[in-house]
CSV table of C-alpha atoms and ligand atoms in Angstrom, one decimal:
chain,number,residue,atom,x,y,z
A,850,MET,CA,22.5,240.6,81.6
A,851,THR,CA,25.2,242.1,79.5
A,852,GLN,CA,24.3,245.6,78.3
A,853,LYS,CA,24.2,246.6,74.7
A,854,GLY,CA,26.0,249.6,73.4
A,855,ILE,CA,25.9,251.1,69.9
A,856,LEU,CA,28.8,252.9,68.3
A,857,ALA,CA,29.3,255.0,65.2
A,858,PHE,CA,32.2,253.1,63.7
A,859,SER,CA,34.5,254.2,60.9
A,860,GLY,CA,37.1,251.5,61.3
A,861,GLY,CA,39.8,254.0,62.1
A,862,LEU,CA,42.0,254.2,65.2
A,863,ASP,CA,39.6,256.0,67.6
A,864,THR,CA,36.5,253.9,67.0
A,865,SER,CA,38.4,250.7,67.0
A,866,VAL,CA,39.9,251.5,70.4
A,867,VAL,CA,36.4,252.4,71.6
A,868,VAL,CA,35.0,249.0,70.7
A,869,LYS,CA,37.6,247.3,72.9
A,870,TYR,CA,37.1,249.8,75.6
A,871,LEU,CA,33.3,249.3,75.7
A,872,GLN,CA,33.7,245.5,75.8
A,873,GLU,CA,36.5,245.5,78.5
A,874,GLU,CA,35.7,248.4,80.8
A,875,HIS,CA,31.9,248.6,80.4
A,876,ASP,CA,31.4,244.9,79.9
A,877,MET,CA,29.2,245.6,76.9
A,878,ASP,CA,28.0,243.9,73.8
A,879,VAL,CA,28.8,246.3,71.0
A,880,ILE,CA,26.8,247.0,67.9
A,881,THR,CA,28.7,249.0,65.3
A,882,VAL,CA,27.2,251.3,62.6
A,883,THR,CA,29.1,252.6,59.6
A,884,VAL,CA,27.3,255.2,57.7
A,885,ASP,CA,28.5,255.6,54.1
A,886,VAL,CA,28.6,259.3,53.4
A,887,GLY,CA,31.0,258.8,50.5
A,888,GLN,CA,34.2,258.2,52.4
A,889,GLY,CA,35.1,255.7,49.8
A,890,ASP,CA,36.0,252.9,52.3
A,891,ASP,CA,35.6,249.3,51.6
A,892,HIS,CA,32.5,248.2,53.5
A,893,LYS,CA,33.5,244.6,53.5
A,894,LYS,CA,36.8,245.5,55.1
A,895,ILE,CA,35.2,247.6,57.8
A,896,SER,CA,32.6,244.9,58.5
A,897,ALA,CA,35.4,242.3,58.8
A,898,LYS,CA,37.3,244.6,61.1
A,899,ALA,CA,34.3,245.1,63.3
A,900,LYS,CA,33.7,241.3,63.5
A,901,LYS,CA,37.3,240.8,64.3
A,902,LEU,CA,37.0,243.2,67.2
A,903,GLY,CA,34.2,241.0,68.4
A,904,VAL,CA,31.1,243.1,67.9
A,905,ILE,CA,27.8,241.3,68.1
A,906,LYS,CA,26.3,243.0,65.0
A,907,HIS,CA,27.5,245.4,62.4
A,908,TYR,CA,25.4,247.7,60.2
A,909,ASN,CA,26.5,249.4,57.0
A,910,ILE,CA,24.1,252.1,55.9
A,911,ASP,CA,24.4,253.8,52.5
A,912,ALA,CA,23.4,257.4,53.1
A,913,LYS,CA,25.3,259.0,50.2
A,914,LYS,CA,22.1,260.2,48.4
A,915,GLU,CA,20.6,261.6,51.6
A,916,PHE,CA,23.9,263.3,52.5
A,917,ALA,CA,24.2,265.0,49.1
A,918,GLU,CA,20.6,266.1,48.8
A,919,LYS,CA,19.6,267.0,52.4
A,920,PHE,CA,23.0,268.2,53.8
A,921,ILE,CA,25.4,269.2,51.0
A,922,PHE,CA,22.9,270.9,48.8
A,923,PRO,CA,21.5,273.1,51.5
A,924,SER,CA,25.1,274.1,52.2
A,925,ILE,CA,25.6,275.1,48.6
A,926,LYS,CA,22.5,277.3,48.8
A,927,ALA,CA,24.0,278.9,51.9
A,928,ASN,CA,27.4,279.3,50.2
A,929,ALA,CA,28.7,277.7,53.4
A,930,LEU,CA,32.4,278.4,54.0
A,931,TYR,CA,33.2,278.6,57.7
A,932,GLN,CA,35.6,281.4,58.3
A,933,LYS,CA,35.5,282.0,54.5
A,934,LYS,CA,37.4,278.7,53.8
A,935,TYR,CA,36.0,275.5,55.2
A,936,CYS,CA,33.1,273.9,53.4
A,937,LEU,CA,31.8,272.0,56.5
A,938,ALA,CA,32.4,268.5,55.0
A,939,THR,CA,32.7,266.8,58.4
A,940,ALA,CA,30.3,269.2,60.2
A,941,LEU,CA,27.5,268.3,57.7
A,942,ALA,CA,28.0,264.5,58.0
A,943,ARG,CA,27.9,264.2,61.8
A,944,PRO,CA,24.2,265.0,62.4
A,945,LEU,CA,23.3,262.5,59.6
A,946,ILE,CA,25.5,259.8,61.1
A,947,ALA,CA,24.2,260.4,64.6
A,948,GLU,CA,20.6,260.2,63.3
A,949,LYS,CA,21.3,256.9,61.6
A,950,VAL,CA,22.8,255.6,64.8
A,951,LEU,CA,19.7,256.6,66.7
A,952,GLU,CA,17.5,254.8,64.3
A,953,ILE,CA,19.3,251.6,64.9
A,954,ALA,CA,19.6,252.2,68.6
A,955,LYS,CA,15.9,252.2,68.9
A,956,LYS,CA,15.5,249.1,66.8
A,957,GLU,CA,18.1,247.2,68.8
A,958,LYS,CA,17.0,248.6,72.2
A,959,VAL,CA,20.5,249.4,73.3
A,960,SER,CA,21.2,250.9,76.7
A,961,ALA,CA,24.0,253.3,75.7
A,962,LEU,CA,25.2,255.3,72.8
A,963,ALA,CA,28.9,255.7,72.1
A,964,HIS,CA,31.2,257.6,69.8
A,965,GLY,CA,34.9,257.9,69.3
A,966,CYS,CA,35.2,261.7,69.4
A,967,SER,CA,37.9,263.4,71.5
A,968,GLY,CA,37.1,266.2,73.9
A,969,LYS,CA,39.2,268.6,71.9
A,970,GLY,CA,37.3,268.6,68.6
A,971,ASN,CA,34.0,269.8,67.2
A,972,ASP,CA,32.6,266.3,66.4
A,973,GLN,CA,31.8,265.6,70.1
A,974,VAL,CA,29.6,268.7,70.0
A,975,ARG,CA,27.8,267.6,66.8
A,976,PHE,CA,27.3,264.0,67.9
A,977,ASP,CA,26.2,264.7,71.4
A,978,ILE,CA,23.7,267.4,70.4
A,979,THR,CA,22.1,265.2,67.7
A,980,LEU,CA,22.1,262.2,70.0
A,981,ARG,CA,20.6,264.2,72.9
A,982,SER,CA,17.9,265.7,70.6
A,983,GLY,CA,16.6,262.2,69.9
A,984,SER,CA,17.4,260.1,73.0
A,985,ASP,CA,18.0,260.2,76.8
A,986,LEU,CA,20.4,257.2,76.8
A,987,PRO,CA,23.8,257.7,78.3
A,988,ILE,CA,26.5,258.8,75.9
A,989,ILE,CA,29.9,257.1,76.3
A,990,ALA,CA,32.9,258.8,74.7
A,991,PRO,CA,36.0,256.9,75.9
A,992,ILE,CA,38.6,259.0,74.1
A,993,ARG,CA,37.2,262.1,75.8
A,994,ASP,CA,36.3,260.4,79.1
A,995,LYS,CA,39.8,258.9,79.6
A,996,ASN,CA,41.6,261.9,78.2
A,997,LEU,CA,43.4,259.7,75.7
A,998,ASP,CA,46.1,261.0,73.3
A,999,ARG,CA,47.1,259.5,70.0
A,1000,GLU,CA,50.3,257.8,71.2
A,1001,THR,CA,48.4,256.0,74.0
A,1002,GLU,CA,45.7,255.0,71.5
A,1003,LEU,CA,48.3,253.6,69.1
A,1004,LYS,CA,49.9,251.6,71.9
A,1005,PHE,CA,46.5,250.3,73.0
A,1006,ALA,CA,45.7,249.3,69.4
A,1007,ASP,CA,49.0,247.5,69.1
A,1008,LYS,CA,48.4,245.7,72.4
A,1009,HIS,CA,44.9,244.5,71.2
A,1010,GLY,CA,46.1,243.6,67.7
A,1011,ILE,CA,44.1,246.3,66.0
A,1012,GLN,CA,45.6,247.1,62.6
A,1013,ILE,CA,46.0,250.8,61.7
A,1014,ASP,CA,47.0,251.7,58.1
A,1015,THR,CA,50.1,253.8,57.4
A,1016,VAL,CA,48.4,257.0,56.4
A,1017,ALA,CA,46.4,257.0,59.6
A,1018,LYS,CA,49.7,256.7,61.5
A,1019,LYS,CA,51.0,259.9,59.8
A,1020,PHE,CA,47.8,262.0,59.7
A,1021,SER,CA,44.3,262.0,61.1
A,1022,ILE,CA,41.9,261.8,58.2
A,1023,ASP,CA,38.2,262.4,57.9
A,1024,GLN,CA,36.7,262.2,54.5
A,1025,ASN,CA,33.4,262.1,52.8
A,1026,LEU,CA,31.8,263.1,49.5
A,1027,TRP,CA,32.2,266.8,50.3
A,1028,GLY,CA,35.8,266.9,51.4
A,1029,ARG,CA,38.8,265.4,53.0
A,1030,ALA,CA,40.2,266.8,56.2
A,1031,ILE,CA,43.9,266.1,57.0
A,1032,GLU,CA,45.1,266.9,60.5
A,1033,GLY,CA,47.9,266.0,62.9
A,1034,GLY,CA,51.5,265.0,62.5
A,1035,VAL,CA,53.7,267.6,60.7
A,1036,LEU,CA,50.7,269.7,60.0
A,1037,GLU,CA,50.5,270.7,63.7
A,1038,ASN,CA,53.2,273.2,63.1
A,1039,PRO,CA,51.2,275.9,61.3
A,1040,TYR,CA,54.3,277.2,59.5
A,1041,SER,CA,55.3,273.9,57.9
A,1042,GLU,CA,54.1,273.3,54.4
A,1043,PRO,CA,51.9,270.2,53.9
A,1044,PRO,CA,53.9,267.4,52.3
A,1045,ASP,CA,52.6,266.2,48.9
A,1046,ASP,CA,51.7,262.8,50.3
A,1047,ALA,CA,49.1,264.5,52.5
A,1048,PHE,CA,47.0,264.9,49.4
A,1049,ILE,CA,45.1,262.2,47.5
A,1050,TRP,CA,42.2,264.0,45.7
A,1051,VAL,CA,44.1,267.0,44.5
A,1052,LYS,CA,47.0,266.7,42.1
A,1053,THR,CA,50.0,268.7,43.3
A,1054,LYS,CA,52.6,267.7,40.8
A,1055,ASN,CA,52.9,267.5,37.0
A,1056,LEU,CA,49.8,269.6,36.5
A,1057,SER,CA,48.7,270.2,32.9
A,1058,ASP,CA,49.6,273.5,31.1
A,1059,LYS,CA,46.3,273.4,29.4
A,1060,ALA,CA,43.3,275.0,31.1
A,1061,SER,CA,40.2,272.9,31.7
A,1062,TYR,CA,36.6,274.1,32.0
A,1063,LEU,CA,33.6,273.2,34.0
A,1064,GLU,CA,30.1,274.2,33.1
A,1065,ILE,CA,27.7,273.9,35.9
A,1066,LYS,CA,23.9,274.3,35.5
A,1067,PHE,CA,21.9,275.2,38.6
A,1068,GLU,CA,18.2,275.0,39.1
A,1069,LYS,CA,16.8,276.8,42.1
A,1070,GLY,CA,20.2,276.9,43.8
A,1071,ILE,CA,21.2,273.3,43.2
A,1072,PRO,CA,23.5,271.8,40.5
A,1073,VAL,CA,21.6,269.6,38.1
A,1074,GLU,CA,24.0,269.4,35.1
A,1075,VAL,CA,27.7,269.5,34.6
A,1076,ASP,CA,29.5,269.8,31.3
A,1077,GLY,CA,26.2,269.1,29.6
A,1078,LYS,CA,25.5,265.9,31.5
A,1079,LYS,CA,22.4,265.5,33.7
A,1080,LEU,CA,23.7,263.7,36.8
A,1081,ASP,CA,22.3,262.9,40.2
A,1082,ALA,CA,23.5,264.7,43.3
A,1083,VAL,CA,26.1,262.2,44.3
A,1084,LYS,CA,27.5,261.8,40.7
A,1085,ILE,CA,27.7,265.6,40.2
A,1086,ILE,CA,29.9,265.9,43.2
A,1087,GLU,CA,32.0,262.9,42.4
A,1088,TYR,CA,32.5,264.2,38.8
A,1089,ILE,CA,33.7,267.6,39.9
A,1090,ASN,CA,35.9,266.3,42.7
A,1091,LYS,CA,37.7,264.2,40.1
A,1092,LYS,CA,38.0,266.8,37.3
A,1093,ALA,CA,38.8,269.8,39.5
A,1094,GLY,CA,41.1,267.7,41.7
A,1095,ASN,CA,43.0,266.7,38.6
A,1096,ALA,CA,43.5,270.4,37.7
A,1097,GLY,CA,45.0,270.9,41.1
A,1098,VAL,CA,41.9,272.8,42.5
A,1099,GLY,CA,40.6,272.5,46.0
A,1100,ILE,CA,43.3,272.6,48.6
A,1101,VAL,CA,42.5,274.7,51.6
A,1102,ASP,CA,45.0,275.4,54.4
A,1103,HIS,CA,43.9,277.8,57.2
A,1104,ILE,CA,43.7,278.4,60.9
A,1105,GLU,CA,40.3,277.5,62.3
A,1106,ASP,CA,38.5,278.5,65.5
A,1107,ARG,CA,37.0,275.4,67.0
A,1108,VAL,CA,33.8,275.4,69.1
A,1109,VAL,CA,35.7,274.5,72.2
A,1110,GLY,CA,38.0,277.5,71.7
A,1111,ILE,CA,41.1,275.8,70.4
A,1112,LYS,CA,42.7,277.3,67.3
A,1113,SER,CA,43.7,274.5,64.9
A,1114,ARG,CA,45.6,274.3,61.6
A,1115,GLU,CA,43.3,272.6,59.1
A,1116,VAL,CA,44.2,271.3,55.7
A,1117,TYR,CA,41.4,270.1,53.4
A,1118,GLU,CA,40.9,268.8,49.9
A,1119,THR,CA,37.5,270.0,48.7
A,1120,PRO,CA,37.6,270.3,44.9
A,1121,ALA,CA,33.8,270.0,44.3
A,1122,ALA,CA,32.9,272.2,47.2
A,1123,THR,CA,35.3,274.9,46.0
A,1124,CYS,CA,33.9,274.9,42.5
A,1125,LEU,CA,30.2,274.6,43.3
A,1126,ILE,CA,30.2,277.3,46.0
A,1127,GLU,CA,32.2,279.7,43.8
A,1128,ALA,CA,29.8,279.1,40.9
A,1129,HIS,CA,26.7,279.3,43.0
A,1130,GLN,CA,27.7,282.5,44.7
A,1131,ASP,CA,28.5,284.1,41.3
A,1132,LEU,CA,25.1,283.1,39.9
A,1133,GLU,CA,23.3,284.6,42.9
A,1134,LYS,CA,25.0,287.9,42.3
A,1135,MET,CA,23.6,287.9,38.8
A,1136,VAL,CA,20.0,287.1,39.7
A,1137,HIS,CA,19.6,288.9,43.0
A,1138,THR,CA,19.3,292.6,43.8
A,1139,LYS,CA,22.1,294.3,45.7
A,1140,HIS,CA,19.9,294.3,48.8
A,1141,GLN,CA,19.3,290.6,48.5
A,1142,ASN,CA,23.0,290.0,48.0
A,1143,LYS,CA,24.0,292.0,51.0
A,1144,PHE,CA,21.4,290.6,53.4
A,1145,LYS,CA,21.8,287.0,52.3
A,1146,SER,CA,25.4,286.9,53.1
A,1147,LEU,CA,24.5,287.7,56.8
A,1148,ILE,CA,22.1,284.7,56.8
A,1149,ASP,CA,24.6,282.5,55.1
A,1150,ASP,CA,27.2,283.4,57.7
A,1151,GLU,CA,24.9,282.6,60.6
A,1152,TRP,CA,23.7,279.3,59.0
A,1153,THR,CA,27.4,278.3,58.5
A,1154,TYR,CA,28.3,279.2,62.0
A,1155,LEU,CA,25.4,277.2,63.5
A,1156,VAL,CA,26.2,274.1,61.4
A,1157,TYR,CA,29.9,274.2,62.2
A,1158,SER,CA,29.0,274.6,65.9
A,1159,GLY,CA,26.9,271.4,66.0
A,1160,LEU,CA,23.6,273.2,66.0
A,1161,TRP,CA,22.0,271.5,63.0
A,1162,GLN,CA,19.0,270.9,65.1
A,1163,ASP,CA,18.5,274.4,66.5
A,1164,PRO,CA,15.2,276.0,65.5
A,1165,LEU,CA,17.1,279.1,64.3
A,1166,LYS,CA,18.9,277.0,61.7
A,1167,ASN,CA,15.5,275.8,60.5
A,1168,ASP,CA,14.2,279.4,60.3
A,1169,LEU,CA,17.3,280.3,58.3
A,1170,ASP,CA,16.6,277.3,56.0
A,1171,GLY,CA,13.2,278.8,55.3
A,1172,PHE,CA,14.7,282.1,54.2
A,1173,ILE,CA,17.5,280.5,52.2
A,1174,GLU,CA,15.0,278.2,50.4
A,1175,THR,CA,12.8,281.0,49.2
A,1176,SER,CA,15.9,283.0,48.2
A,1177,GLN,CA,16.8,280.3,45.7
A,1178,ARG,CA,13.7,280.6,43.5
A,1179,ASN,CA,15.5,282.5,40.8
A,1180,VAL,CA,19.0,281.0,41.2
A,1181,SER,CA,18.9,279.1,38.0
A,1182,GLY,CA,21.4,279.4,35.2
A,1183,THR,CA,24.8,278.2,34.0
A,1184,VAL,CA,28.3,279.2,35.3
A,1185,LYS,CA,31.5,278.5,33.4
A,1186,LEU,CA,34.7,277.9,35.5
A,1187,LYS,CA,38.2,277.9,34.2
A,1188,MET,CA,40.8,275.8,36.0
A,1189,LEU,CA,44.5,276.0,35.5
A,1190,LYS,CA,47.3,274.6,37.7
A,1191,GLY,CA,45.3,274.9,40.9
A,1192,SER,CA,43.7,278.2,40.1
A,1193,ILE,CA,40.0,278.6,39.5
A,1194,ARG,CA,38.1,281.5,38.0
A,1195,VAL,CA,34.5,282.1,36.9
A,1196,VAL,CA,34.8,283.1,33.3
A,1197,GLY,CA,31.1,283.2,32.3
A,1198,ARG,CA,27.6,283.1,33.6
A,1199,LYS,CA,24.1,283.2,32.1
A,1200,SER,CA,20.6,283.0,33.4
A,1201,ALA,CA,17.0,283.5,32.3
A,1202,ASN,CA,16.5,285.4,35.6
A,1203,SER,CA,19.6,287.6,35.1
A,1204,LEU,CA,19.3,291.2,36.4
A,1205,TYR,CA,22.3,292.1,34.3
A,1206,ASN,CA,21.2,294.3,31.5
A,1207,GLN,CA,23.8,295.0,28.8
A,1208,GLU,CA,21.8,298.0,27.5
A,1209,ILE,CA,22.1,299.6,30.9
A,1210,ALA,CA,25.7,298.6,31.6
A,1211,THR,CA,27.3,299.3,28.3
A,1212,TYR,CA,29.7,302.2,27.7
A,1213,GLY,CA,28.7,302.1,24.0
A,1214,THR,CA,26.3,304.2,22.0
A,1215,GLU,CA,23.4,301.8,22.5
A,1216,SER,CA,23.2,302.7,26.2
A,1217,THR,CA,19.7,303.3,27.5
A,1218,PHE,CA,20.9,304.7,30.8
A,1219,ASP,CA,20.5,308.4,31.1
A,1220,GLN,CA,23.6,309.5,33.0
A,1221,ARG,CA,22.1,312.9,33.8
A,1222,LEU,CA,19.8,311.3,36.3
A,1223,ALA,CA,22.9,310.2,38.3
A,1224,LYS,CA,23.8,313.8,39.3
A,1225,GLY,CA,20.9,314.3,41.6
A,1226,PHE,CA,21.1,310.8,42.9
A,1227,VAL,CA,24.7,311.2,44.0
A,1228,GLU,CA,23.9,314.5,45.6
A,1229,LEU,CA,21.3,312.9,47.9
A,1230,TRP,CA,23.1,309.7,48.4
A,1231,GLY,CA,26.1,311.5,49.9
A,1232,MET,CA,24.2,314.3,51.5
A,1233,GLN,CA,24.7,313.2,55.2
A,1234,SER,CA,28.2,312.2,54.7
A,1235,THR,CA,29.3,315.5,53.1
A,1236,GLU,CA,27.3,317.5,55.7
A,1237,ALA,CA,29.1,315.6,58.5
A,1238,ASN,CA,32.5,316.2,57.0
A,1239,LYS,CA,31.8,319.9,56.5
A,1240,LEU,CA,30.8,320.2,60.1
A,1241,GLN,CA,33.8,318.3,61.3
A,1242,LYS,CA,36.1,320.7,59.3
A,1243,LYS,CA,34.4,323.8,60.6
A,1244,ARG,CA,34.9,322.6,64.1
A,1245,SER,CA,38.5,321.7,63.7
A,1246,THR,CA,39.4,325.1,62.2
A,1247,LYS,CA,37.7,326.9,65.1
A,1248,THR,CA,39.8,325.2,67.8
B,1381,LIG,N1,37.9,270.9,61.5
B,1381,LIG,C1,36.9,270.3,60.7
B,1381,LIG,C2,35.6,270.2,61.5
B,1381,LIG,O1,35.6,270.4,62.7
B,1381,LIG,C3,37.4,268.9,60.3
B,1381,LIG,C4,37.7,267.9,61.3
B,1381,LIG,C5,38.0,266.6,60.8
B,1381,LIG,N2,38.7,265.8,61.7
B,1381,LIG,C6,38.1,264.9,62.4
B,1381,LIG,N3,38.8,264.2,63.2
B,1381,LIG,N4,36.9,264.6,62.4
B,1381,LIG,O2,34.6,270.0,60.9
């Protein structure tokens, strides 16, 4: 009996090649699953493409809401920027896609799980670990297993009549609601500036001279309103992607350390993530004590590192989730962002839970802060440091 294999299918070069490979080399019937995490692709086209490749069944699953609420929102709470830059767009989507593939794998009683990840990237780590956490079925990853490169894949695609669009020929793209990653081609030289046509979400030319503003209201760490409009999770992100992208905000270009140790040059368009994390972080500073602020950034960093590294399922990540969740109880309020020609700046924030007290902070006559108390405080605060320095000086003059 022919075996059944299931494949997470995007319709791009890698996964199209994998369909053919599973059919030809593994003699498998292939079921494809496309999980909609806001990549903006046309489902009908992808489904038609899968059928054309000869799959026995194709599933399209709309997981946008789940992605926004259960994956993106926790990352906002964690101010998740890997190596201070990357908002984890791809990293957050992979465990969700793999979970959906597993659900259908069980229903369809398949004998193998497949994905189109290479052995050089992070996605193999994220897919394998999620799949392994829920199933003992073999995992087939032909691009990795056969050590395929892009040229060979393009030739293979050509030979099998697989159509690849022109952007995909120039760059390797992965996009979803939270961001668009652009890799490969000319970008592989880390010194060469990304050409304008690499960008689709963020405007790079003819930007307006007039500043635009974004007002984001948070409740317990998650955005609930933007510019006075109450919108659901998906809509809020879409709205900000559009408005901030139009103002030229959200391009990230950095050198990234991959899980497998490769350093890569990564270019992203992440307008909503840039704005929401900037605003959220600012609001936290207003409602948290300095001790909370200092400690939470350690937790945030670890959470981000685990998620980037494919360890969404690790118990430590759940433990950190617990901390982060309670830390958000007072993170409610509104942040005002100003955007101009690609720059972004917080220009205002307010919260009913604010620990900012103008009577204490002011330099004016209405101040309630008794400066005289500071003298003793400073004396004690610096006591050990000044003692250590005195001793050091004494010793060095002796020798
Ligand atoms: N470097 C990013 C990550 O590992 C984005 C990778 C996107 N590219 C891709 N082929 N999936 O999450």
